């Protein structure tokens, strides 16, 4: 097991999309185990995407439960909004200030409910609907897997204000 370093904005690797995972062998299982260990080693971490750890693969690990006992591993997730309702709530990111205890947050508009189609860590298909914080979290992670961070959703002026606050 190993703990991966979490890439920090503006690391250019955060802008690179992950590749679709087709290999579910031991090598991938080790990566996923290390991602889980990395996730649980952090304070205030809801989820991590492989692309935040310098691994260009479409894998995310999610657990925002108090007891850290509600793990969700999504591989190759594809999201579809359900309905047209959106919510606009504050987001932060382990790659944008959170890791270094800076309070860099901004409101981001997300679909309230999404249909998630993905594979589990062994390649088995998963499909479920998510809403609320889980839906927001999965959308944020899926952005990472496509080389996008929450700052990319903001108006230029809002982003500039936050960028000034980010310690480089
Ligand atoms: Ni993030």
PDB file of C-alpha atoms and ligand atoms in Angstrom, residues 47 52 92-95 140-141 144 150, ligand 1:
ATOM      1  CA  UNK A  47     -13.498  11.947  -2.667  1.00  0.00           C
ATOM      2  CA  UNK A  52      -5.613  14.243  -8.989  1.00  0.00           C
ATOM      3  CA  UNK A  92     -13.888  22.990  -2.435  1.00  0.00           C
ATOM      4  CA  UNK A  93     -11.239  20.624  -3.730  1.00  0.00           C
ATOM      5  CA  UNK A  94      -8.253  18.749  -2.342  1.00  0.00           C
ATOM      6  CA  UNK A  95      -6.268  20.010  -5.324  1.00  0.00           C
ATOM      7  CA  UNK A 140     -17.135  17.122  -9.194  1.00  0.00           C
ATOM      8  CA  UNK A 141     -15.094  13.891  -9.462  1.00  0.00           C
ATOM      9  CA  UNK A 144     -11.594  15.727 -12.595  1.00  0.00           C
ATOM     10  CA  UNK A 150     -14.491  23.484 -10.122  1.00  0.00           C
TER      11      UNK A 150
HETATM   12 NI1  LIG B   1     -11.706  18.051  -6.415  1.00  0.00          NI
END
